[in-house]
Amino acid sequence: MILAGCSVSVAPDNQSTSGNTSDATVPAHWTEDTRAQLRQAIDSRAAHGLDQIPFASDAGEEVSATQQALTFAAALAHGATDPTKLYDVYTVPRPAPDLRAGLANALRVNDVKGWLSSLAPTDQNYTRLSKAYLALRQQPSAPSPAIPVNGEAIKPGAVDPRIATITRELAILDYLDQQTVQGNQYTPVMVKAVQQMQADYGMKPDGVVGSAALAILNMSDTDRARAVAIAMERLRWLERTPPTTRIDVNLAAARLTYWRDGKIADSRKVVVGEPDRETPQLGSPIFRLVANPTWTIPRSIEGETAAKGAAYLKANNITRKDGWLVQQPGPKNSLGLVKFDMLNDQAIYLHDTPAKQLFAMIQRQRSHGCVRVDDALGFAEILARDEGVTDQWHQARGTGEQTFVKLPKQIPVRMLYQTVLFDDAGEPIVRNDPYGWDDRVGAALGFKTGKALRVATRASDEGP
């Protein structure tokens, strides 16, 4: 039995998936031309957001040039950092090219430049990030903030020239529809958006835009460049040709995207683990749908439930079975009416929820670790249809009891973390970092790190 825990305390999977960069001799020789190609590639590494790392480019001796080439190639091929060492849990599939064989062939055909260029992602998003990073790094190293902090707080009803920029930043963070606000007056619509943002970040929701609120909204070009470089690094961690049918969950944005045969078939909101109970970055497939699931409450949060007393347990159909608290199927079940069972050691999965109000929140890092899906029954219907098990699914739902429907083919799921998204025009926009996970990547890439702005830790219920 897979316990519905969603509480992660598992040792990291440190198995390396990197290409071979040992010191064995590459069966080819360096020429002045191939050394020049290597130097040029390394000197142009800002296109990959790697210019803060001091890769040596003085390719002199044969062994030195080979090692430099393999080190830089590894950074392009699967990242300059190792996510399995940066995070306690990281099991998303990663690239594993044979870099030594690739370098040997590049030396034979005198095309080290072409080989290195082929290793990084070539998709449209990576290209857009690269262009954005190159543009941002041209800005002053210590620019003034986008929203001036002059000591004067902006109170409801005030007229202030900073309102236009504040409006744009609130829109980027999803707190406001920019088209609903015009001019420089701090309107009631904006006040409500600011209050919601303040509540999410643990501030007094008074609607006054002071230094604390501006600290969230203000981001310099230097900060944006760092975020974009981190986004490129995270893309380098990923397979270049992921499964064409898969589910990607962006934990930072709390959104799910369902890909079918290489096209986006569905996208919807999700609720993910709150800060300090983060949903881990997993590569784990859905192998069955569970209709009318029971929920075995894990030991890590059992006390929270038991402390609510016998009346609460009875009202919510929770009984003790074999030493565990188990919630029986029904509309009050914390897993809702459907569970998407996944194969992993962390007891993480997707599921329905009776707490529908959480999907209306902007910051949806509110669970104990599992992923709650908006209109989960509708999503289950889509998967059942696409996998040809609609009849079995409907029959299972009709039983009113926990019933399993195995999928003919497992659907890969990737739990990712990406704080840079793209607007309607395809331009990258930097969102917040709810888990504070950007700092460790940025530091490993050579950027100076600051304290991440994180949402307040407060799960709304005892569900997974």
GROMACS .gro file of C-alpha atoms in nm:
model
  464
    1MET     CA    1   0.000   0.000   0.000
    2ILE     CA    2   0.128   0.346  -0.090
    3LEU     CA    3   0.061   0.575   0.203
    4ALA     CA    4  -0.097   0.904   0.110
    5GLY     CA    5   0.161   1.094   0.301
    6CYS     CA    6   0.297   1.370   0.082
    7SER     CA    7   0.551   1.437   0.358
    8VAL     CA    8   0.902   1.401   0.222
    9SER     CA    9   1.193   1.276   0.430
   10VAL     CA   10   1.388   1.058   0.188
   11ALA     CA   11   1.761   1.053   0.121
   12PRO     CA   12   1.856   1.209  -0.214
   13ASP     CA   13   1.915   1.004  -0.523
   14ASN     CA   14   2.274   1.098  -0.593
   15GLN     CA   15   2.329   0.873  -0.888
   16SER     CA   16   2.508   1.079  -1.149
   17THR     CA   17   2.356   1.118  -1.492
   18SER     CA   18   2.630   1.337  -1.629
   19GLY     CA   19   2.839   1.257  -1.929
   20ASN     CA   20   3.181   1.101  -1.886
   21THR     CA   21   3.438   1.370  -1.809
   22SER     CA   22   3.721   1.151  -1.680
   23ASP     CA   23   4.083   1.219  -1.766
   24ALA     CA   24   4.120   0.934  -2.014
   25THR     CA   25   4.279   1.042  -2.340
   26VAL     CA   26   4.041   1.156  -2.614
   27PRO     CA   27   4.144   0.967  -2.928
   28ALA     CA   28   4.212   1.277  -3.138
   29HIS     CA   29   4.445   1.577  -3.133
   30TRP     CA   30   4.394   1.946  -3.082
   31THR     CA   31   4.498   2.192  -3.350
   32GLU     CA   32   4.539   2.567  -3.328
   33ASP     CA   33   4.203   2.603  -3.500
   34THR     CA   34   4.012   2.375  -3.261
   35ARG     CA   35   4.175   2.546  -2.962
   36ALA     CA   36   4.058   2.880  -3.100
   37GLN     CA   37   3.707   2.741  -3.141
   38LEU     CA   38   3.708   2.631  -2.777
   39ARG     CA   39   3.830   2.970  -2.658
   40GLN     CA   40   3.564   3.146  -2.863
   41ALA     CA   41   3.286   2.924  -2.725
   42ILE     CA   42   3.393   2.976  -2.364
   43ASP     CA   43   3.435   3.351  -2.414
   44SER     CA   44   3.078   3.363  -2.549
   45ARG     CA   45   2.926   3.173  -2.257
   46ALA     CA   46   2.710   3.470  -2.153
   47ALA     CA   47   2.464   3.350  -2.417
   48HIS     CA   48   2.398   3.063  -2.174
   49GLY     CA   49   2.402   3.271  -1.856
   50LEU     CA   50   2.732   3.110  -1.757
   51ASP     CA   51   2.951   3.421  -1.757
   52GLN     CA   52   2.972   3.431  -1.375
   53ILE     CA   53   3.161   3.100  -1.378
   54PRO     CA   54   3.534   3.146  -1.452
   55PHE     CA   55   3.580   2.870  -1.710
   56ALA     CA   56   3.943   2.876  -1.822
   57SER     CA   57   3.980   2.948  -2.192
   58ASP     CA   58   4.359   2.935  -2.229
   59ALA     CA   59   4.356   2.596  -2.399
   60GLY     CA   60   4.727   2.521  -2.410
   61GLU     CA   61   4.843   2.168  -2.337
   62GLU     CA   62   4.656   1.875  -2.494
   63VAL     CA   63   4.525   1.737  -2.165
   64SER     CA   64   4.431   2.084  -2.041
   65ALA     CA   65   4.234   2.164  -2.355
   66THR     CA   66   4.052   1.832  -2.336
   67GLN     CA   67   3.953   1.883  -1.974
   68GLN     CA   68   3.840   2.240  -2.039
   69ALA     CA   69   3.631   2.127  -2.332
   70LEU     CA   70   3.468   1.844  -2.136
   71THR     CA   71   3.394   2.068  -1.837
   72PHE     CA   72   3.230   2.335  -2.051
   73ALA     CA   73   3.050   2.073  -2.260
   74ALA     CA   74   2.907   1.919  -1.942
   75ALA     CA   75   2.773   2.259  -1.833
   76LEU     CA   76   2.595   2.299  -2.165
   77ALA     CA   77   2.476   1.940  -2.192
   78HIS     CA   78   2.323   1.884  -1.848
   79GLY     CA   79   2.398   2.191  -1.639
   80ALA     CA   80   2.691   2.351  -1.462
   81THR     CA   81   2.530   2.238  -1.137
   82ASP     CA   82   2.400   1.901  -1.017
   83PRO     CA   83   2.039   1.924  -0.893
   84THR     CA   84   2.074   1.593  -0.707
   85LYS     CA   85   2.332   1.766  -0.486
   86LEU     CA   86   2.145   2.096  -0.461
   87TYR     CA   87   1.819   1.937  -0.347
   88ASP     CA   88   1.734   1.653  -0.112
   89VAL     CA   89   1.513   1.496  -0.381
   90TYR     CA   90   1.551   1.539  -0.757
   91THR     CA   91   1.450   1.253  -0.985
   92VAL     CA   92   1.342   1.432  -1.304
   93PRO     CA   93   1.509   1.254  -1.600
   94ARG     CA   94   1.828   1.429  -1.715
   95PRO     CA   95   2.040   1.418  -2.031
   96ALA     CA   96   2.334   1.180  -2.035
   97PRO     CA   97   2.528   1.228  -2.360
   98ASP     CA   98   2.863   1.063  -2.420
   99LEU     CA   99   3.073   1.379  -2.411
  100ARG     CA  100   3.406   1.206  -2.466
  101ALA     CA  101   3.286   1.042  -2.785
  102GLY     CA  102   3.133   1.371  -2.896
  103LEU     CA  103   3.455   1.562  -2.839
  104ALA     CA  104   3.661   1.299  -3.019
  105ASN     CA  105   3.437   1.324  -3.322
  106ALA     CA  106   3.440   1.706  -3.310
  107LEU     CA  107   3.820   1.705  -3.313
  108ARG     CA  108   3.826   1.461  -3.605
  109VAL     CA  109   3.597   1.679  -3.817
  110ASN     CA  110   3.750   2.006  -3.693
  111ASP     CA  111   3.418   2.138  -3.556
  112VAL     CA  112   3.444   2.187  -3.180
  113LYS     CA  113   3.234   2.502  -3.207
  114GLY     CA  114   2.947   2.322  -3.376
  115TRP     CA  115   2.957   2.034  -3.130
  116LEU     CA  116   2.946   2.265  -2.828
  117SER     CA  117   2.659   2.464  -2.980
  118SER     CA  118   2.457   2.145  -3.023
  119LEU     CA  119   2.471   2.051  -2.654
  120ALA     CA  120   2.256   2.324  -2.498
  121PRO     CA  121   1.877   2.331  -2.548
  122THR     CA  122   1.770   2.470  -2.883
  123ASP     CA  123   1.400   2.523  -2.815
  124GLN     CA  124   1.228   2.860  -2.844
  125ASN     CA  125   1.209   2.923  -2.470
  126TYR     CA  126   1.582   2.877  -2.420
  127THR     CA  127   1.653   3.108  -2.713
  128ARG     CA  128   1.425   3.376  -2.566
  129LEU     CA  129   1.591   3.346  -2.228
  130SER     CA  130   1.933   3.378  -2.386
  131LYS     CA  131   1.837   3.698  -2.570
  132ALA     CA  132   1.682   3.842  -2.255
  133TYR     CA  133   1.991   3.764  -2.049
  134LEU     CA  134   2.226   3.925  -2.298
  135ALA     CA  135   2.008   4.238  -2.301
  136LEU     CA  136   1.983   4.256  -1.921
  137ARG     CA  137   2.355   4.216  -1.860
  138GLN     CA  138   2.416   4.527  -2.069
  139GLN     CA  139   2.238   4.734  -1.802
  140PRO     CA  140   2.429   4.909  -1.520
  141SER     CA  141   2.554   4.673  -1.252
  142ALA     CA  142   2.390   4.877  -0.976
  143PRO     CA  143   2.078   5.030  -1.131
  144SER     CA  144   1.826   5.230  -0.934
  145PRO     CA  145   1.511   5.035  -0.843
  146ALA     CA  146   1.229   5.025  -1.096
  147ILE     CA  147   0.996   5.173  -0.834
  148PRO     CA  148   1.168   5.455  -0.641
  149VAL     CA  149   1.168   5.413  -0.265
  150ASN     CA  150   1.158   5.771  -0.144
  151GLY     CA  151   1.032   5.709   0.206
  152GLU     CA  152   0.675   5.809   0.128
  153ALA     CA  153   0.420   5.531   0.151
  154ILE     CA  154   0.137   5.526  -0.102
  155LYS     CA  155  -0.202   5.524   0.069
  156PRO     CA  156  -0.540   5.435  -0.084
  157GLY     CA  157  -0.674   5.711  -0.304
  158ALA     CA  158  -0.336   5.878  -0.350
  159VAL     CA  159  -0.203   5.995  -0.686
  160ASP     CA  160   0.157   5.890  -0.743
  161PRO     CA  161   0.376   5.859  -1.056
  162ARG     CA  162   0.491   5.515  -0.933
  163ILE     CA  163   0.143   5.366  -0.979
  164ALA     CA  164   0.198   5.262  -1.344
  165THR     CA  165   0.504   5.054  -1.257
  166ILE     CA  166   0.335   4.908  -0.949
  167THR     CA  167   0.039   4.811  -1.167
  168ARG     CA  168   0.266   4.627  -1.410
  169GLU     CA  169   0.443   4.434  -1.135
  170LEU     CA  170   0.115   4.336  -0.969
  171ALA     CA  171  -0.005   4.208  -1.306
  172ILE     CA  172   0.313   4.002  -1.354
  173LEU     CA  173   0.251   3.838  -1.015
  174ASP     CA  174  -0.114   3.765  -1.113
  175TYR     CA  175  -0.262   3.992  -0.848
  176LEU     CA  176  -0.410   4.234  -1.097
  177ASP     CA  177  -0.539   4.261  -1.452
  178GLN     CA  178  -0.335   4.553  -1.582
  179GLN     CA  179  -0.606   4.648  -1.832
  180THR     CA  180  -0.845   4.731  -1.548
  181VAL     CA  181  -0.621   5.007  -1.413
  182GLN     CA  182  -0.531   5.329  -1.588
  183GLY     CA  183  -0.359   5.647  -1.474
  184ASN     CA  184  -0.163   5.725  -1.157
  185GLN     CA  185  -0.436   5.698  -0.894
  186TYR     CA  186  -0.420   5.426  -0.630
  187THR     CA  187  -0.769   5.286  -0.685
  188PRO     CA  188  -0.976   5.044  -0.470
  189VAL     CA  189  -0.906   4.767  -0.725
  190MET     CA  190  -0.533   4.813  -0.674
  191VAL     CA  191  -0.571   4.836  -0.297
  192LYS     CA  192  -0.746   4.498  -0.292
  193ALA     CA  193  -0.466   4.345  -0.500
  194VAL     CA  194  -0.199   4.486  -0.269
  195GLN     CA  195  -0.385   4.359   0.038
  196GLN     CA  196  -0.396   4.009  -0.107
  197MET     CA  197  -0.024   4.022  -0.184
  198GLN     CA  198   0.053   4.148   0.168
  199ALA     CA  199  -0.149   3.866   0.323
  200ASP     CA  200   0.029   3.606   0.111
  201TYR     CA  201   0.368   3.731   0.228
  202GLY     CA  202   0.276   3.751   0.596
  203MET     CA  203   0.247   4.129   0.614
  204LYS     CA  204  -0.033   4.335   0.765
  205PRO     CA  205  -0.287   4.364   0.479
  206ASP     CA  206  -0.347   4.736   0.520
  207GLY     CA  207  -0.320   4.821   0.150
  208VAL     CA  208  -0.049   5.080   0.215
  209VAL     CA  209   0.240   5.049  -0.031
  210GLY     CA  210   0.540   5.105   0.193
  211SER     CA  211   0.896   4.975   0.188
  212ALA     CA  212   0.796   4.614   0.266
  213ALA     CA  213   0.547   4.594  -0.022
  214LEU     CA  214   0.791   4.764  -0.258
  215ALA     CA  215   1.057   4.508  -0.165
  216ILE     CA  216   0.834   4.242  -0.323
  217LEU     CA  217   0.744   4.447  -0.630
  218ASN     CA  218   1.087   4.599  -0.694
  219MET     CA  219   1.325   4.394  -0.901
  220SER     CA  220   1.637   4.536  -1.061
  221ASP     CA  221   1.775   4.432  -1.398
  222THR     CA  222   2.054   4.256  -1.209
  223ASP     CA  223   1.796   4.049  -1.020
  224ARG     CA  224   1.610   3.970  -1.342
  225ALA     CA  225   1.932   3.864  -1.516
  226ARG     CA  226   2.010   3.626  -1.231
  227ALA     CA  227   1.662   3.473  -1.249
  228VAL     CA  228   1.689   3.428  -1.626
  229ALA     CA  229   2.029   3.259  -1.595
  230ILE     CA  230   1.885   3.022  -1.334
  231ALA     CA  231   1.593   2.945  -1.566
  232MET     CA  232   1.837   2.850  -1.844
  233GLU     CA  233   2.029   2.626  -1.605
  234ARG     CA  234   1.709   2.445  -1.508
  235LEU     CA  235   1.629   2.387  -1.875
  236ARG     CA  236   1.976   2.237  -1.926
  237TRP     CA  237   1.895   1.983  -1.654
  238LEU     CA  238   1.607   1.848  -1.863
  239GLU     CA  239   1.592   1.591  -2.141
  240ARG     CA  240   1.610   1.754  -2.484
  241THR     CA  241   1.334   1.532  -2.618
  242PRO     CA  242   1.092   1.463  -2.332
  243PRO     CA  243   0.798   1.225  -2.385
  244THR     CA  244   0.548   1.382  -2.623
  245THR     CA  245   0.266   1.272  -2.392
  246ARG     CA  246   0.335   1.385  -2.036
  247ILE     CA  247   0.221   1.607  -1.751
  248ASP     CA  248   0.442   1.894  -1.635
  249VAL     CA  249   0.370   2.061  -1.300
  250ASN     CA  250   0.542   2.395  -1.237
  251LEU     CA  251   0.569   2.407  -0.858
  252ALA     CA  252   0.670   2.773  -0.851
  253ALA     CA  253   0.368   2.885  -1.055
  254ALA     CA  254   0.135   2.611  -0.921
  255ARG     CA  255   0.011   2.516  -1.267
  256LEU     CA  256  -0.024   2.187  -1.453
  257THR     CA  257   0.024   2.140  -1.826
  258TYR     CA  258  -0.089   1.822  -2.001
  259TRP     CA  259   0.094   1.745  -2.324
  260ARG     CA  260  -0.060   1.497  -2.568
  261ASP     CA  261   0.138   1.390  -2.875
  262GLY     CA  262   0.359   1.697  -2.853
  263LYS     CA  263   0.079   1.955  -2.816
  264ILE     CA  264  -0.069   2.120  -2.508
  265ALA     CA  265  -0.402   1.947  -2.450
  266ASP     CA  266  -0.491   2.101  -2.113
  267SER     CA  267  -0.363   2.348  -1.854
  268ARG     CA  268  -0.506   2.418  -1.510
  269LYS     CA  269  -0.431   2.543  -1.161
  270VAL     CA  270  -0.296   2.318  -0.890
  271VAL     CA  271  -0.219   2.352  -0.521
  272VAL     CA  272   0.128   2.232  -0.421
  273GLY     CA  273   0.329   2.193  -0.101
  274GLU     CA  274   0.361   2.493   0.124
  275PRO     CA  275   0.706   2.633   0.205
  276ASP     CA  276   0.882   2.399   0.450
  277ARG     CA  277   0.670   2.109   0.317
  278GLU     CA  278   0.770   2.156  -0.043
  279THR     CA  279   0.660   1.924  -0.320
  280PRO     CA  280   0.985   1.767  -0.444
  281GLN     CA  281   1.110   1.781  -0.801
  282LEU     CA  282   1.016   1.435  -0.923
  283GLY     CA  283   1.001   1.237  -1.242
  284SER     CA  284   0.724   0.989  -1.167
  285PRO     CA  285   0.447   0.841  -1.384
  286ILE     CA  286   0.073   0.812  -1.323
  287PHE     CA  287  -0.010   0.442  -1.355
  288ARG     CA  288  -0.374   0.431  -1.245
  289LEU     CA  289  -0.679   0.635  -1.155
  290VAL     CA  290  -0.839   0.575  -0.816
  291ALA     CA  291  -1.211   0.643  -0.790
  292ASN     CA  292  -1.357   0.728  -0.448
  293PRO     CA  293  -1.020   0.698  -0.273
  294THR     CA  294  -0.964   0.640   0.096
  295TRP     CA  295  -0.695   0.846   0.268
  296THR     CA  296  -0.453   0.685   0.511
  297ILE     CA  297  -0.336   0.980   0.720
  298PRO     CA  298   0.045   0.972   0.754
  299ARG     CA  299   0.217   0.972   1.090
  300SER     CA  300   0.374   1.311   1.019
  301ILE     CA  301   0.038   1.488   1.034
  302GLU     CA  302  -0.173   1.233   1.221
  303GLY     CA  303  -0.147   1.438   1.540
  304GLU     CA  304  -0.303   1.742   1.371
  305THR     CA  305  -0.611   1.537   1.285
  306ALA     CA  306  -0.643   1.338   1.609
  307ALA     CA  307  -0.618   1.657   1.817
  308LYS     CA  308  -0.946   1.781   1.667
  309GLY     CA  309  -1.135   1.526   1.871
  310ALA     CA  310  -1.376   1.237   1.829
  311ALA     CA  311  -1.663   1.453   1.703
  312TYR     CA  312  -1.448   1.586   1.420
  313LEU     CA  313  -1.328   1.239   1.325
  314LYS     CA  314  -1.685   1.106   1.313
  315ALA     CA  315  -1.815   1.404   1.114
  316ASN     CA  316  -1.538   1.356   0.858
  317ASN     CA  317  -1.575   0.979   0.836
  318ILE     CA  318  -1.231   0.907   0.984
  319THR     CA  319  -1.177   0.576   1.163
  320ARG     CA  320  -0.880   0.388   1.302
  321LYS     CA  321  -0.777   0.078   1.107
  322ASP     CA  322  -0.473  -0.139   1.178
  323GLY     CA  323  -0.325   0.139   1.389
  324TRP     CA  324  -0.375   0.411   1.124
  325LEU     CA  325  -0.632   0.687   1.090
  326VAL     CA  326  -0.817   0.626   0.764
  327GLN     CA  327  -1.069   0.858   0.601
  328GLN     CA  328  -1.337   0.669   0.409
  329PRO     CA  329  -1.453   0.764   0.056
  330GLY     CA  330  -1.695   1.050   0.011
  331PRO     CA  331  -1.721   1.422  -0.065
  332LYS     CA  332  -1.545   1.517   0.261
  333ASN     CA  333  -1.243   1.295   0.190
  334SER     CA  334  -0.927   1.504   0.174
  335LEU     CA  335  -0.836   1.333  -0.156
  336GLY     CA  336  -1.172   1.430  -0.302
  337LEU     CA  337  -1.329   1.188  -0.547
  338VAL     CA  338  -1.025   1.092  -0.753
  339LYS     CA  339  -0.660   1.019  -0.694
  340PHE     CA  340  -0.397   0.994  -0.968
  341ASP     CA  341  -0.165   0.723  -0.836
  342MET     CA  342   0.205   0.770  -0.912
  343LEU     CA  343   0.514   0.552  -0.877
  344ASN     CA  344   0.768   0.710  -0.641
  345ASP     CA  345   0.925   0.656  -0.301
  346GLN     CA  346   0.801   0.987  -0.160
  347ALA     CA  347   0.426   0.904  -0.157
  348ILE     CA  348   0.357   1.204  -0.380
  349TYR     CA  349   0.065   1.205  -0.622
  350LEU     CA  350  -0.205   1.421  -0.781
  351HIS     CA  351  -0.556   1.427  -0.637
  352ASP     CA  352  -0.890   1.602  -0.601
  353THR     CA  353  -0.980   1.808  -0.293
  354PRO     CA  354  -1.291   1.937  -0.116
  355ALA     CA  355  -1.104   2.263  -0.044
  356LYS     CA  356  -1.198   2.424  -0.376
  357GLN     CA  357  -1.144   2.776  -0.240
  358LEU     CA  358  -0.767   2.730  -0.255
  359PHE     CA  359  -0.770   2.745  -0.636
  360ALA     CA  360  -0.888   3.106  -0.620
  361MET     CA  361  -0.568   3.205  -0.440
  362ILE     CA  362  -0.273   3.358  -0.625
  363GLN     CA  363  -0.008   3.185  -0.417
  364ARG     CA  364  -0.119   2.823  -0.417
  365GLN     CA  365   0.164   2.667  -0.215
  366ARG     CA  366  -0.082   2.545   0.050
  367SER     CA  367  -0.071   2.164   0.076
  368HIS     CA  368   0.133   1.920   0.282
  369GLY     CA  369   0.328   1.814  -0.029
  370CYS     CA  370   0.091   1.645  -0.273
  371VAL     CA  371  -0.058   1.818  -0.576
  372ARG     CA  372  -0.426   1.908  -0.569
  373VAL     CA  373  -0.580   1.951  -0.914
  374ASP     CA  374  -0.847   2.206  -1.005
  375ASP     CA  375  -1.157   2.024  -1.138
  376ALA     CA  376  -0.979   1.695  -1.084
  377LEU     CA  377  -1.282   1.496  -1.198
  378GLY     CA  378  -1.278   1.682  -1.529
  379PHE     CA  379  -0.907   1.612  -1.566
  380ALA     CA  380  -0.958   1.243  -1.485
  381GLU     CA  381  -1.226   1.232  -1.753
  382ILE     CA  382  -0.977   1.371  -2.008
  383LEU     CA  383  -0.711   1.116  -1.917
  384ALA     CA  384  -0.960   0.828  -1.916
  385ARG     CA  385  -1.085   0.930  -2.261
  386ASP     CA  386  -0.735   0.970  -2.405
  387GLU     CA  387  -0.625   0.635  -2.262
  388GLY     CA  388  -0.938   0.450  -2.376
  389VAL     CA  389  -1.070   0.357  -2.030
  390THR     CA  390  -1.374   0.584  -2.007
  391ASP     CA  391  -1.621   0.298  -1.950
  392GLN     CA  392  -1.406   0.143  -1.677
  393TRP     CA  393  -1.365   0.484  -1.514
  394HIS     CA  394  -1.740   0.553  -1.508
  395GLN     CA  395  -1.808   0.209  -1.364
  396ALA     CA  396  -1.546   0.264  -1.094
  397ARG     CA  397  -1.694   0.600  -0.995
  398GLY     CA  398  -2.039   0.447  -0.974
  399THR     CA  399  -1.939   0.195  -0.708
  400GLY     CA  400  -1.900   0.462  -0.441
  401GLU     CA  401  -1.610   0.260  -0.305
  402GLN     CA  402  -1.234   0.283  -0.362
  403THR     CA  403  -1.179   0.129  -0.706
  404PHE     CA  404  -0.866   0.120  -0.922
  405VAL     CA  405  -0.852   0.176  -1.297
  406LYS     CA  406  -0.512   0.087  -1.440
  407LEU     CA  407  -0.399   0.295  -1.739
  408PRO     CA  408  -0.290   0.099  -2.050
  409LYS     CA  409   0.021   0.319  -2.063
  410GLN     CA  410   0.181   0.509  -1.780
  411ILE     CA  411   0.178   0.888  -1.823
  412PRO     CA  412   0.511   1.049  -1.725
  413VAL     CA  413   0.485   1.339  -1.479
  414ARG     CA  414   0.759   1.594  -1.419
  415MET     CA  415   0.747   1.814  -1.107
  416LEU     CA  416   0.952   2.116  -1.217
  417TYR     CA  417   1.038   2.453  -1.062
  418GLN     CA  418   1.054   2.749  -1.296
  419THR     CA  419   1.028   3.110  -1.177
  420VAL     CA  420   1.053   3.268  -1.523
  421LEU     CA  421   0.745   3.243  -1.743
  422PHE     CA  422   0.655   3.399  -2.077
  423ASP     CA  423   0.389   3.661  -2.145
  424ASP     CA  424   0.152   3.664  -2.443
  425ALA     CA  425   0.419   3.831  -2.656
  426GLY     CA  426   0.674   3.560  -2.572
  427GLU     CA  427   0.880   3.786  -2.347
  428PRO     CA  428   1.020   3.632  -2.026
  429ILE     CA  429   0.872   3.764  -1.701
  430VAL     CA  430   1.021   3.693  -1.360
  431ARG     CA  431   0.779   3.558  -1.102
  432ASN     CA  432   0.829   3.503  -0.731
  433ASP     CA  433   1.037   3.224  -0.578
  434PRO     CA  434   0.796   3.070  -0.323
  435TYR     CA  435   1.034   2.799  -0.199
  436GLY     CA  436   1.348   3.011  -0.208
  437TRP     CA  437   1.504   2.751  -0.437
  438ASP     CA  438   1.660   3.000  -0.678
  439ASP     CA  439   1.926   3.108  -0.429
  440ARG     CA  440   2.116   2.781  -0.420
  441VAL     CA  441   2.122   2.756  -0.799
  442GLY     CA  442   2.224   3.121  -0.837
  443ALA     CA  443   2.505   3.081  -0.586
  444ALA     CA  444   2.634   2.771  -0.766
  445LEU     CA  445   2.633   2.969  -1.092
  446GLY     CA  446   2.845   3.242  -0.932
  447PHE     CA  447   2.573   3.502  -0.865
  448LYS     CA  448   2.543   3.689  -0.540
  449THR     CA  449   2.233   3.570  -0.356
  450GLY     CA  450   1.981   3.758  -0.149
  451LYS     CA  451   1.701   3.646   0.077
  452ALA     CA  452   1.416   3.503  -0.126
  453LEU     CA  453   1.068   3.644  -0.074
  454ARG     CA  454   0.851   3.352   0.028
  455VAL     CA  455   0.482   3.315   0.090
  456ALA     CA  456   0.367   3.275   0.450
  457THR     CA  457   0.361   2.913   0.571
  458ARG     CA  458   0.004   2.821   0.651
  459ALA     CA  459  -0.164   2.511   0.511
  460SER     CA  460  -0.541   2.560   0.519
  461ASP     CA  461  -0.633   2.206   0.623
  462GLU     CA  462  -0.483   1.875   0.727
  463GLY     CA  463  -0.511   1.722   0.380
  464PRO     CA  464  -0.213   1.591   0.184
   0.00000   0.00000   0.00000
